[in-house]
Amino acid sequence: FSGKADKRVDGESPVLDYGMVQHRLIPLLAQNYAMFATSQAFAAHYAESMAELNRGNFGPLKELHATACGLKRWTSDVAIHGIDTCRHACGGHGFSQFSGLNEFFGNQYPNIIWEGDNYVLSQQTARFVLTQVNALRAGKQVADNQTTQYLRAHLPGGHLPKTAPAFTQMPVADLASNSEAQLQLLGFRAASMAAELADSMAAGQSHNRSLVAMQRLCDAHSDYIVASYFRRHLRTLAPASPLAPTLNKLATLLFLYVLEQHSADLLRLTVGAFSPAQISEVEQLLAQVIEEVREQAVPLVDALGITDLRLNSALGRSDGKVYENYLEWAMEDPLNREDTGNAIRKQWFEKYYKPVLHAAKNKRDARL
């Protein structure tokens, strides 16, 4: 019941060997690599759309905008949650200014608000998806893009199928080894949520009452887009690349993490709902994959090439001398330096502490 990893090591156990820390931090590593892959894939998507725009074809613009809105929400929310999780995982040291995480958090937090508040942007993504669903139901021609592709695949005529798709009944272990089935399930989840919301609004549910469901729909759509971009980027690796097994495991970890975090979406599917047993399988397999990725966690972080100067942290230095640097940084403060510390402390005492400590005497002297 020590909370440590099953395999014992001599001396102090690395913090990352604790299961609870792994569950909090390792998925962030998968999300980080997914964001990098997404940035590359979306840049290519943007360039293709701009080329069409320059040829006078404005068709791709709406889907590009909806995708960008969803990804801005997804990436900035993940970043803020990730920074705060890392800060919390460092314990009290994480909230020290020397951790670098407080400054990082403060610098990144405005991203969820400026350039489009995330709650507002999500409505634009959801409205675009709902517009495509309603167009399919009306028998209208819709553009061929990554959004309409998964909607047409899972919503024949804009409606949910009568029978459950085969991939919703697969054992979770088989899903975890099948990247195409993973994308199908994430696409089906988003499509089902879109169809359900379209039905509610067609039955008279107001736009205002639909706003919360729009947030969930935007997140489900973005989960699919990120996973699709991640897999697309991984296909650019050489077939025999030694990086492929580890990076593909990261993509699978991200898939399982999405399912685990949003299990309610799977349980409430109108068609092909997951069973509680499948959700339990997801949780067990996620824990297993997290432990496997932990073996490569440090190299994966080092591969990002973040310098000590940019990290600006006494905790995450490349030389590993956490406490030595922590003390060194503390002693650089003018208050702690020998040449200035005594003068500053004396000034503070005279200005702030002495009047309080001698308040009674000062009051008597004032009456005299």
mmCIF file of C-alpha atoms in Angstrom:
data_model
loop_
_atom_site.group_PDB
_atom_site.id
_atom_site.type_symbol
_atom_site.label_atom_id
_atom_site.label_comp_id
_atom_site.label_asym_id
_atom_site.label_seq_id
_atom_site.Cartn_x
_atom_site.Cartn_y
_atom_site.Cartn_z
ATOM 1 C CA PHE A 1 0.000 0.000 0.000
ATOM 2 C CA SER A 2 2.962 2.331 -0.440
ATOM 3 C CA GLY A 3 1.608 3.672 -3.731
ATOM 4 C CA LYS A 4 4.875 2.924 -5.510
ATOM 5 C CA ALA A 5 5.311 0.954 -8.690
ATOM 6 C CA ASP A 6 5.415 -2.819 -8.254
ATOM 7 C CA LYS A 7 9.068 -3.029 -9.308
ATOM 8 C CA ARG A 8 11.279 -1.764 -6.510
ATOM 9 C CA VAL A 9 14.393 0.315 -7.044
ATOM 10 C CA ASP A 10 17.257 1.064 -4.718
ATOM 11 C CA GLY A 11 17.147 4.455 -3.067
ATOM 12 C CA GLU A 12 14.484 7.069 -3.734
ATOM 13 C CA SER A 13 11.681 6.056 -6.107
ATOM 14 C CA PRO A 14 11.243 8.364 -9.124
ATOM 15 C CA VAL A 15 8.031 10.331 -8.819
ATOM 16 C CA LEU A 16 6.985 9.115 -12.267
ATOM 17 C CA ASP A 17 6.905 5.519 -10.987
ATOM 18 C CA TYR A 18 3.830 6.268 -8.868
ATOM 19 C CA GLY A 19 0.657 5.139 -10.623
ATOM 20 C CA MET A 20 -1.350 8.244 -9.810
ATOM 21 C CA VAL A 21 1.373 10.514 -11.168
ATOM 22 C CA GLN A 22 1.630 8.413 -14.315
ATOM 23 C CA HIS A 23 -2.119 8.634 -14.897
ATOM 24 C CA ARG A 24 -1.980 12.417 -14.611
ATOM 25 C CA LEU A 25 1.167 13.119 -16.640
ATOM 26 C CA ILE A 26 1.647 10.409 -19.285
ATOM 27 C CA PRO A 27 -1.608 11.258 -21.151
ATOM 28 C CA LEU A 28 -0.376 14.865 -21.323
ATOM 29 C CA LEU A 29 2.661 13.572 -23.199
ATOM 30 C CA ALA A 30 0.392 11.874 -25.733
ATOM 31 C CA GLN A 31 -1.655 15.068 -26.090
ATOM 32 C CA ASN A 32 1.539 17.083 -26.577
ATOM 33 C CA TYR A 33 2.708 14.901 -29.448
ATOM 34 C CA ALA A 34 -0.809 14.918 -30.891
ATOM 35 C CA MET A 35 -0.760 18.727 -30.870
ATOM 36 C CA PHE A 36 2.576 18.783 -32.686
ATOM 37 C CA ALA A 37 1.253 16.395 -35.340
ATOM 38 C CA THR A 38 -1.975 18.374 -35.584
ATOM 39 C CA SER A 39 -0.080 21.627 -36.143
ATOM 40 C CA GLN A 40 1.766 20.048 -39.072
ATOM 41 C CA ALA A 41 -1.322 18.474 -40.613
ATOM 42 C CA PHE A 42 -3.486 21.559 -40.134
ATOM 43 C CA ALA A 43 -0.817 23.761 -41.721
ATOM 44 C CA ALA A 44 -0.991 21.535 -44.804
ATOM 45 C CA HIS A 45 -4.811 21.685 -44.684
ATOM 46 C CA TYR A 46 -4.653 25.473 -44.468
ATOM 47 C CA ALA A 47 -2.241 25.705 -47.408
ATOM 48 C CA GLU A 48 -4.523 23.512 -49.545
ATOM 49 C CA SER A 49 -7.563 25.618 -48.643
ATOM 50 C CA MET A 50 -5.746 28.871 -49.429
ATOM 51 C CA ALA A 51 -4.690 27.483 -52.792
ATOM 52 C CA GLU A 52 -8.347 26.746 -53.576
ATOM 53 C CA LEU A 53 -9.315 30.194 -52.351
ATOM 54 C CA ASN A 54 -6.785 31.804 -54.696
ATOM 55 C CA ARG A 55 -8.380 29.875 -57.556
ATOM 56 C CA GLY A 56 -11.719 31.416 -56.654
ATOM 57 C CA ASN A 57 -13.093 28.360 -54.844
ATOM 58 C CA PHE A 58 -14.450 29.474 -51.463
ATOM 59 C CA GLY A 59 -15.975 26.068 -50.689
ATOM 60 C CA PRO A 60 -13.346 24.849 -48.198
ATOM 61 C CA LEU A 61 -13.405 28.072 -46.168
ATOM 62 C CA LYS A 62 -16.304 27.202 -43.837
ATOM 63 C CA GLU A 63 -14.932 23.798 -42.911
ATOM 64 C CA LEU A 64 -11.463 25.265 -42.402
ATOM 65 C CA HIS A 65 -12.895 27.905 -40.060
ATOM 66 C CA ALA A 66 -14.924 25.344 -38.094
ATOM 67 C CA THR A 67 -11.881 23.097 -37.734
ATOM 68 C CA ALA A 68 -9.672 25.992 -36.619
ATOM 69 C CA CYS A 69 -12.241 27.085 -34.007
ATOM 70 C CA GLY A 70 -12.477 23.578 -32.572
ATOM 71 C CA LEU A 71 -8.724 23.053 -32.525
ATOM 72 C CA LYS A 72 -8.102 26.411 -30.874
ATOM 73 C CA ARG A 73 -10.455 25.391 -28.071
ATOM 74 C CA TRP A 74 -9.011 21.872 -27.833
ATOM 75 C CA THR A 75 -5.342 22.837 -27.762
ATOM 76 C CA SER A 76 -5.643 25.818 -25.409
ATOM 77 C CA ASP A 77 -7.846 23.897 -22.946
ATOM 78 C CA VAL A 78 -5.433 20.959 -22.962
ATOM 79 C CA ALA A 79 -2.466 23.303 -22.476
ATOM 80 C CA ILE A 80 -3.946 25.105 -19.477
ATOM 81 C CA HIS A 81 -5.097 21.875 -17.846
ATOM 82 C CA GLY A 82 -1.708 20.307 -18.564
ATOM 83 C CA ILE A 83 0.349 23.116 -17.065
ATOM 84 C CA ASP A 84 -1.797 23.180 -13.928
ATOM 85 C CA THR A 85 -1.603 19.386 -13.617
ATOM 86 C CA CYS A 86 2.196 19.486 -13.852
ATOM 87 C CA ARG A 87 2.295 22.270 -11.273
ATOM 88 C CA HIS A 88 0.098 20.273 -8.915
ATOM 89 C CA ALA A 89 2.155 17.097 -9.439
ATOM 90 C CA CYS A 90 5.274 18.960 -8.260
ATOM 91 C CA GLY A 91 3.679 19.527 -4.858
ATOM 92 C CA GLY A 92 4.544 22.735 -3.020
ATOM 93 C CA HIS A 93 7.602 23.280 -5.199
ATOM 94 C CA GLY A 94 5.296 23.577 -8.208
ATOM 95 C CA PHE A 95 3.815 26.773 -6.804
ATOM 96 C CA SER A 96 7.221 28.308 -6.157
ATOM 97 C CA GLN A 97 8.220 30.983 -8.616
ATOM 98 C CA PHE A 98 11.378 28.948 -9.223
ATOM 99 C CA SER A 99 9.347 26.143 -10.852
ATOM 100 C CA GLY A 100 8.667 28.309 -13.895
ATOM 101 C CA LEU A 101 5.166 26.837 -14.088
ATOM 102 C CA ASN A 102 3.375 29.806 -12.514
ATOM 103 C CA GLU A 103 4.744 32.200 -15.113
ATOM 104 C CA PHE A 104 4.022 29.661 -17.847
ATOM 105 C CA PHE A 105 0.431 29.257 -16.628
ATOM 106 C CA GLY A 106 -0.112 33.010 -16.480
ATOM 107 C CA ASN A 107 1.272 33.515 -19.974
ATOM 108 C CA GLN A 108 -0.834 30.740 -21.479
ATOM 109 C CA TYR A 109 -4.137 31.328 -19.687
ATOM 110 C CA PRO A 110 -5.302 34.216 -21.907
ATOM 111 C CA ASN A 111 -5.243 31.820 -24.872
ATOM 112 C CA ILE A 112 -8.575 30.335 -23.799
ATOM 113 C CA ILE A 113 -10.139 33.808 -23.976
ATOM 114 C CA TRP A 114 -8.516 36.035 -26.576
ATOM 115 C CA GLU A 115 -8.651 35.407 -30.322
ATOM 116 C CA GLY A 116 -12.098 33.981 -29.641
ATOM 117 C CA ASP A 117 -13.424 32.848 -26.269
ATOM 118 C CA ASN A 118 -13.430 29.043 -26.218
ATOM 119 C CA TYR A 119 -17.093 28.809 -25.254
ATOM 120 C CA VAL A 120 -18.046 31.051 -28.158
ATOM 121 C CA LEU A 121 -15.769 29.363 -30.686
ATOM 122 C CA SER A 122 -17.206 25.962 -29.841
ATOM 123 C CA GLN A 123 -20.626 27.169 -30.986
ATOM 124 C CA GLN A 124 -19.230 27.986 -34.412
ATOM 125 C CA THR A 125 -17.796 24.496 -34.780
ATOM 126 C CA ALA A 126 -21.000 22.844 -33.553
ATOM 127 C CA ARG A 127 -23.205 24.971 -35.816
ATOM 128 C CA PHE A 128 -21.156 23.952 -38.846
ATOM 129 C CA VAL A 129 -21.476 20.253 -37.975
ATOM 130 C CA LEU A 130 -25.235 20.610 -37.391
ATOM 131 C CA THR A 131 -25.626 22.452 -40.707
ATOM 132 C CA GLN A 132 -24.010 19.519 -42.514
ATOM 133 C CA VAL A 133 -26.276 17.019 -40.721
ATOM 134 C CA ASN A 134 -29.392 18.986 -41.671
ATOM 135 C CA ALA A 135 -28.185 19.295 -45.265
ATOM 136 C CA LEU A 136 -27.772 15.512 -45.460
ATOM 137 C CA ARG A 137 -31.287 15.077 -44.074
ATOM 138 C CA ALA A 138 -32.671 17.463 -46.691
ATOM 139 C CA GLY A 139 -30.919 15.536 -49.444
ATOM 140 C CA LYS A 140 -28.725 18.484 -50.352
ATOM 141 C CA GLN A 141 -25.275 18.242 -51.853
ATOM 142 C CA VAL A 142 -22.545 18.783 -49.265
ATOM 143 C CA ALA A 143 -18.872 19.465 -49.849
ATOM 144 C CA ASP A 144 -16.442 16.587 -49.505
ATOM 145 C CA ASN A 145 -14.221 17.237 -46.479
ATOM 146 C CA GLN A 146 -13.051 15.504 -43.310
ATOM 147 C CA THR A 147 -16.223 16.520 -41.452
ATOM 148 C CA THR A 148 -18.767 15.410 -44.046
ATOM 149 C CA GLN A 149 -16.813 12.207 -44.667
ATOM 150 C CA TYR A 150 -17.377 10.886 -41.158
ATOM 151 C CA LEU A 151 -20.947 12.231 -41.078
ATOM 152 C CA ARG A 152 -21.850 10.464 -44.345
ATOM 153 C CA ALA A 153 -20.122 7.297 -43.166
ATOM 154 C CA HIS A 154 -22.056 7.090 -39.892
ATOM 155 C CA LEU A 155 -25.311 8.946 -40.616
ATOM 156 C CA PRO A 156 -26.953 7.577 -43.772
ATOM 157 C CA GLY A 157 -29.333 10.285 -44.907
ATOM 158 C CA GLY A 158 -28.291 12.311 -41.864
ATOM 159 C CA HIS A 159 -29.802 9.830 -39.408
ATOM 160 C CA LEU A 160 -28.367 7.192 -37.114
ATOM 161 C CA PRO A 161 -28.331 3.637 -38.488
ATOM 162 C CA LYS A 162 -30.802 1.070 -37.178
ATOM 163 C CA THR A 163 -28.129 -1.425 -36.176
ATOM 164 C CA ALA A 164 -24.921 -0.994 -34.239
ATOM 165 C CA PRO A 165 -21.723 -0.667 -36.297
ATOM 166 C CA ALA A 166 -19.368 -3.612 -35.920
ATOM 167 C CA PHE A 167 -16.557 -1.542 -34.394
ATOM 168 C CA THR A 168 -18.713 -0.605 -31.377
ATOM 169 C CA GLN A 169 -18.946 -4.293 -30.479
ATOM 170 C CA MET A 170 -15.229 -5.060 -30.808
ATOM 171 C CA PRO A 171 -13.226 -6.043 -27.735
ATOM 172 C CA VAL A 172 -11.343 -3.001 -26.527
ATOM 173 C CA ALA A 173 -8.005 -4.774 -27.007
ATOM 174 C CA ASP A 174 -8.855 -5.215 -30.705
ATOM 175 C CA LEU A 175 -9.825 -1.546 -30.962
ATOM 176 C CA ALA A 176 -6.511 -0.543 -29.405
ATOM 177 C CA SER A 177 -4.610 -2.447 -32.098
ATOM 178 C CA ASN A 178 -6.673 -1.133 -35.021
ATOM 179 C CA SER A 179 -6.049 2.543 -35.855
ATOM 180 C CA GLU A 180 -8.816 2.636 -38.473
ATOM 181 C CA ALA A 181 -11.379 1.283 -36.020
ATOM 182 C CA GLN A 182 -10.270 3.896 -33.492
ATOM 183 C CA LEU A 183 -11.020 6.702 -35.949
ATOM 184 C CA GLN A 184 -14.347 5.102 -36.854
ATOM 185 C CA LEU A 185 -15.409 4.978 -33.208
ATOM 186 C CA LEU A 186 -14.398 8.584 -32.541
ATOM 187 C CA GLY A 187 -16.185 9.673 -35.711
ATOM 188 C CA PHE A 188 -19.287 7.679 -34.769
ATOM 189 C CA ARG A 189 -19.314 9.247 -31.307
ATOM 190 C CA ALA A 190 -19.259 12.779 -32.799
ATOM 191 C CA ALA A 191 -21.799 11.908 -35.492
ATOM 192 C CA SER A 192 -24.181 10.369 -32.935
ATOM 193 C CA MET A 193 -24.000 13.440 -30.740
ATOM 194 C CA ALA A 194 -24.639 15.670 -33.763
ATOM 195 C CA ALA A 195 -27.674 13.603 -34.814
ATOM 196 C CA GLU A 196 -29.068 13.604 -31.286
ATOM 197 C CA LEU A 197 -28.708 17.378 -30.969
ATOM 198 C CA ALA A 198 -30.181 17.945 -34.437
ATOM 199 C CA ASP A 199 -33.204 15.834 -33.425
ATOM 200 C CA SER A 200 -33.697 17.842 -30.222
ATOM 201 C CA MET A 201 -33.482 21.181 -32.012
ATOM 202 C CA ALA A 202 -35.833 19.986 -34.761
ATOM 203 C CA ALA A 203 -38.309 19.045 -32.015
ATOM 204 C CA GLY A 204 -38.264 22.621 -30.741
ATOM 205 C CA GLN A 205 -35.361 22.786 -28.306
ATOM 206 C CA SER A 206 -34.124 26.376 -28.226
ATOM 207 C CA HIS A 207 -30.648 27.448 -29.257
ATOM 208 C CA ASN A 208 -30.006 28.674 -25.717
ATOM 209 C CA ARG A 209 -30.967 25.288 -24.237
ATOM 210 C CA SER A 210 -28.654 23.603 -26.775
ATOM 211 C CA LEU A 211 -25.478 25.524 -25.885
ATOM 212 C CA VAL A 212 -24.132 22.990 -23.388
ATOM 213 C CA ALA A 213 -24.647 20.139 -25.844
ATOM 214 C CA MET A 214 -22.839 22.231 -28.457
ATOM 215 C CA GLN A 215 -19.778 22.364 -26.196
ATOM 216 C CA ARG A 216 -19.750 18.568 -25.966
ATOM 217 C CA LEU A 217 -20.277 18.200 -29.703
ATOM 218 C CA CYS A 218 -17.385 20.541 -30.439
ATOM 219 C CA ASP A 219 -15.100 18.554 -28.151
ATOM 220 C CA ALA A 220 -16.140 15.229 -29.711
ATOM 221 C CA HIS A 221 -15.597 16.612 -33.218
ATOM 222 C CA SER A 222 -12.180 17.971 -32.258
ATOM 223 C CA ASP A 223 -11.183 14.688 -30.604
ATOM 224 C CA TYR A 224 -11.840 13.011 -33.949
ATOM 225 C CA ILE A 225 -9.969 15.665 -35.954
ATOM 226 C CA VAL A 226 -6.923 15.528 -33.637
ATOM 227 C CA ALA A 227 -6.811 11.722 -33.772
ATOM 228 C CA SER A 228 -7.177 11.816 -37.565
ATOM 229 C CA TYR A 229 -4.391 14.371 -37.946
ATOM 230 C CA PHE A 230 -2.169 12.412 -35.543
ATOM 231 C CA ARG A 231 -2.585 9.190 -37.521
ATOM 232 C CA ARG A 232 -2.104 11.034 -40.806
ATOM 233 C CA HIS A 233 1.147 12.538 -39.570
ATOM 234 C CA LEU A 234 2.403 9.167 -38.304
ATOM 235 C CA ARG A 235 1.918 7.739 -41.801
ATOM 236 C CA THR A 236 4.650 10.103 -43.011
ATOM 237 C CA LEU A 237 7.210 8.078 -41.026
ATOM 238 C CA ALA A 238 9.355 5.602 -42.916
ATOM 239 C CA PRO A 239 7.837 2.081 -42.730
ATOM 240 C CA ALA A 240 10.838 0.765 -40.803
ATOM 241 C CA SER A 241 11.234 3.822 -38.564
ATOM 242 C CA PRO A 242 12.311 2.835 -35.025
ATOM 243 C CA LEU A 243 10.118 5.701 -33.768
ATOM 244 C CA ALA A 244 6.909 4.236 -35.188
ATOM 245 C CA PRO A 245 6.093 1.703 -32.410
ATOM 246 C CA THR A 246 6.431 4.263 -29.611
ATOM 247 C CA LEU A 247 4.581 7.038 -31.435
ATOM 248 C CA ASN A 248 1.772 4.703 -32.491
ATOM 249 C CA LYS A 249 1.466 3.638 -28.850
ATOM 250 C CA LEU A 250 1.104 7.312 -27.924
ATOM 251 C CA ALA A 251 -1.734 7.642 -30.442
ATOM 252 C CA THR A 252 -3.435 4.588 -28.971
ATOM 253 C CA LEU A 253 -2.959 5.979 -25.461
ATOM 254 C CA LEU A 254 -4.643 9.206 -26.516
ATOM 255 C CA PHE A 255 -7.557 7.242 -28.008
ATOM 256 C CA LEU A 256 -8.058 5.236 -24.807
ATOM 257 C CA TYR A 257 -7.739 8.366 -22.684
ATOM 258 C CA VAL A 258 -10.499 10.090 -24.673
ATOM 259 C CA LEU A 259 -12.770 7.074 -24.157
ATOM 260 C CA GLU A 260 -11.982 6.931 -20.445
ATOM 261 C CA GLN A 261 -12.553 10.655 -19.906
ATOM 262 C CA HIS A 262 -15.803 10.657 -21.899
ATOM 263 C CA SER A 263 -17.204 7.219 -21.078
ATOM 264 C CA ALA A 264 -20.668 8.721 -20.565
ATOM 265 C CA ASP A 265 -20.768 9.610 -24.272
ATOM 266 C CA LEU A 266 -20.235 5.934 -25.118
ATOM 267 C CA LEU A 267 -22.758 4.610 -22.595
ATOM 268 C CA ARG A 268 -25.514 6.902 -23.889
ATOM 269 C CA LEU A 269 -25.095 6.188 -27.598
ATOM 270 C CA THR A 270 -28.547 5.586 -29.068
ATOM 271 C CA VAL A 271 -27.118 2.862 -31.311
ATOM 272 C CA GLY A 272 -24.084 0.752 -30.450
ATOM 273 C CA ALA A 273 -23.801 1.894 -26.855
ATOM 274 C CA PHE A 274 -20.814 0.604 -24.941
ATOM 275 C CA SER A 275 -21.419 -1.766 -22.053
ATOM 276 C CA PRO A 276 -20.077 -1.144 -18.542
ATOM 277 C CA ALA A 277 -17.790 -4.134 -19.130
ATOM 278 C CA GLN A 278 -16.265 -2.406 -22.166
ATOM 279 C CA ILE A 279 -15.677 0.763 -20.151
ATOM 280 C CA SER A 280 -13.912 -1.326 -17.519
ATOM 281 C CA GLU A 281 -11.753 -2.812 -20.294
ATOM 282 C CA VAL A 282 -10.860 0.703 -21.445
ATOM 283 C CA GLU A 283 -9.731 1.670 -17.946
ATOM 284 C CA GLN A 284 -7.624 -1.475 -17.507
ATOM 285 C CA LEU A 285 -5.994 -1.225 -20.926
ATOM 286 C CA LEU A 286 -5.304 2.495 -20.494
ATOM 287 C CA ALA A 287 -3.447 1.781 -17.243
ATOM 288 C CA GLN A 288 -1.405 -0.885 -19.023
ATOM 289 C CA VAL A 289 -0.475 1.356 -21.963
ATOM 290 C CA ILE A 290 0.441 4.201 -19.605
ATOM 291 C CA GLU A 291 2.880 1.898 -17.814
ATOM 292 C CA GLU A 292 4.385 0.849 -21.149
ATOM 293 C CA VAL A 293 4.813 4.436 -22.336
ATOM 294 C CA ARG A 294 6.379 5.394 -19.001
ATOM 295 C CA GLU A 295 9.521 3.489 -20.067
ATOM 296 C CA GLN A 296 9.992 6.005 -22.896
ATOM 297 C CA ALA A 297 8.582 9.074 -21.142
ATOM 298 C CA VAL A 298 11.888 10.795 -20.368
ATOM 299 C CA PRO A 299 13.357 10.316 -23.881
ATOM 300 C CA LEU A 300 10.077 11.530 -25.386
ATOM 301 C CA VAL A 301 10.260 14.723 -23.330
ATOM 302 C CA ASP A 302 13.962 15.222 -24.041
ATOM 303 C CA ALA A 303 13.239 14.826 -27.756
ATOM 304 C CA LEU A 304 11.234 18.054 -27.638
ATOM 305 C CA GLY A 305 14.541 19.872 -27.154
ATOM 306 C CA ILE A 306 13.355 22.480 -24.663
ATOM 307 C CA THR A 307 16.395 24.359 -23.345
ATOM 308 C CA ASP A 308 16.985 25.289 -19.698
ATOM 309 C CA LEU A 309 16.824 28.943 -20.703
ATOM 310 C CA ARG A 310 13.378 28.553 -22.241
ATOM 311 C CA LEU A 311 12.066 26.316 -19.476
ATOM 312 C CA ASN A 312 13.250 28.777 -16.807
ATOM 313 C CA SER A 313 12.788 26.245 -14.028
ATOM 314 C CA ALA A 314 14.926 25.067 -11.134
ATOM 315 C CA LEU A 315 12.894 21.837 -11.083
ATOM 316 C CA GLY A 316 13.250 20.713 -14.678
ATOM 317 C CA ARG A 317 16.881 21.448 -15.398
ATOM 318 C CA SER A 318 18.740 19.124 -17.734
ATOM 319 C CA ASP A 319 21.590 18.604 -15.244
ATOM 320 C CA GLY A 320 19.166 17.172 -12.673
ATOM 321 C CA LYS A 321 20.566 19.315 -9.860
ATOM 322 C CA VAL A 322 17.217 20.465 -8.562
ATOM 323 C CA TYR A 323 18.012 21.390 -4.970
ATOM 324 C CA GLU A 324 21.419 22.890 -5.731
ATOM 325 C CA ASN A 325 19.905 25.240 -8.309
ATOM 326 C CA TYR A 326 16.888 25.931 -6.125
ATOM 327 C CA LEU A 327 19.202 27.178 -3.348
ATOM 328 C CA GLU A 328 21.403 29.078 -5.784
ATOM 329 C CA TRP A 329 18.423 30.907 -7.241
ATOM 330 C CA ALA A 330 17.085 31.699 -3.775
ATOM 331 C CA MET A 331 20.422 33.195 -2.729
ATOM 332 C CA GLU A 332 20.408 35.469 -5.783
ATOM 333 C CA ASP A 333 17.443 37.359 -4.352
ATOM 334 C CA PRO A 334 18.639 40.730 -2.980
ATOM 335 C CA LEU A 335 16.949 39.960 0.332
ATOM 336 C CA ASN A 336 19.136 36.864 0.804
ATOM 337 C CA ARG A 337 22.449 38.273 -0.436
ATOM 338 C CA GLU A 338 25.069 39.226 2.131
ATOM 339 C CA ASP A 339 25.783 42.614 0.598
ATOM 340 C CA THR A 340 22.181 43.809 0.492
ATOM 341 C CA GLY A 341 20.147 41.490 2.740
ATOM 342 C CA ASN A 342 20.885 43.154 6.096
ATOM 343 C CA ALA A 343 20.108 46.640 4.789
ATOM 344 C CA ILE A 344 16.820 45.515 3.247
ATOM 345 C CA ARG A 345 15.725 43.636 6.364
ATOM 346 C CA LYS A 346 16.567 46.649 8.546
ATOM 347 C CA GLN A 347 14.587 48.936 6.249
ATOM 348 C CA TRP A 348 11.584 46.600 6.350
ATOM 349 C CA PHE A 349 11.795 46.338 10.153
ATOM 350 C CA GLU A 350 11.865 50.103 10.633
ATOM 351 C CA LYS A 351 9.030 50.697 8.154
ATOM 352 C CA TYR A 352 6.649 47.805 8.787
ATOM 353 C CA TYR A 353 7.420 45.742 11.912
ATOM 354 C CA LYS A 354 8.682 48.289 14.423
ATOM 355 C CA PRO A 355 5.524 50.463 14.356
ATOM 356 C CA VAL A 356 3.428 47.370 15.108
ATOM 357 C CA LEU A 357 5.710 45.975 17.815
ATOM 358 C CA HIS A 358 5.976 49.366 19.538
ATOM 359 C CA ALA A 359 2.367 50.412 18.969
ATOM 360 C CA ALA A 360 1.543 50.715 22.702
ATOM 361 C CA LYS A 361 4.632 52.824 23.410
ATOM 362 C CA ASN A 362 3.955 55.006 20.384
ATOM 363 C CA LYS A 363 0.389 55.555 21.611
ATOM 364 C CA ARG A 364 1.597 56.593 25.084
ATOM 365 C CA ASP A 365 4.202 58.928 23.594
ATOM 366 C CA ALA A 366 1.502 60.470 21.393
ATOM 367 C CA ARG A 367 -0.711 61.240 24.455
ATOM 368 C CA LEU A 368 2.199 62.890 26.236
#
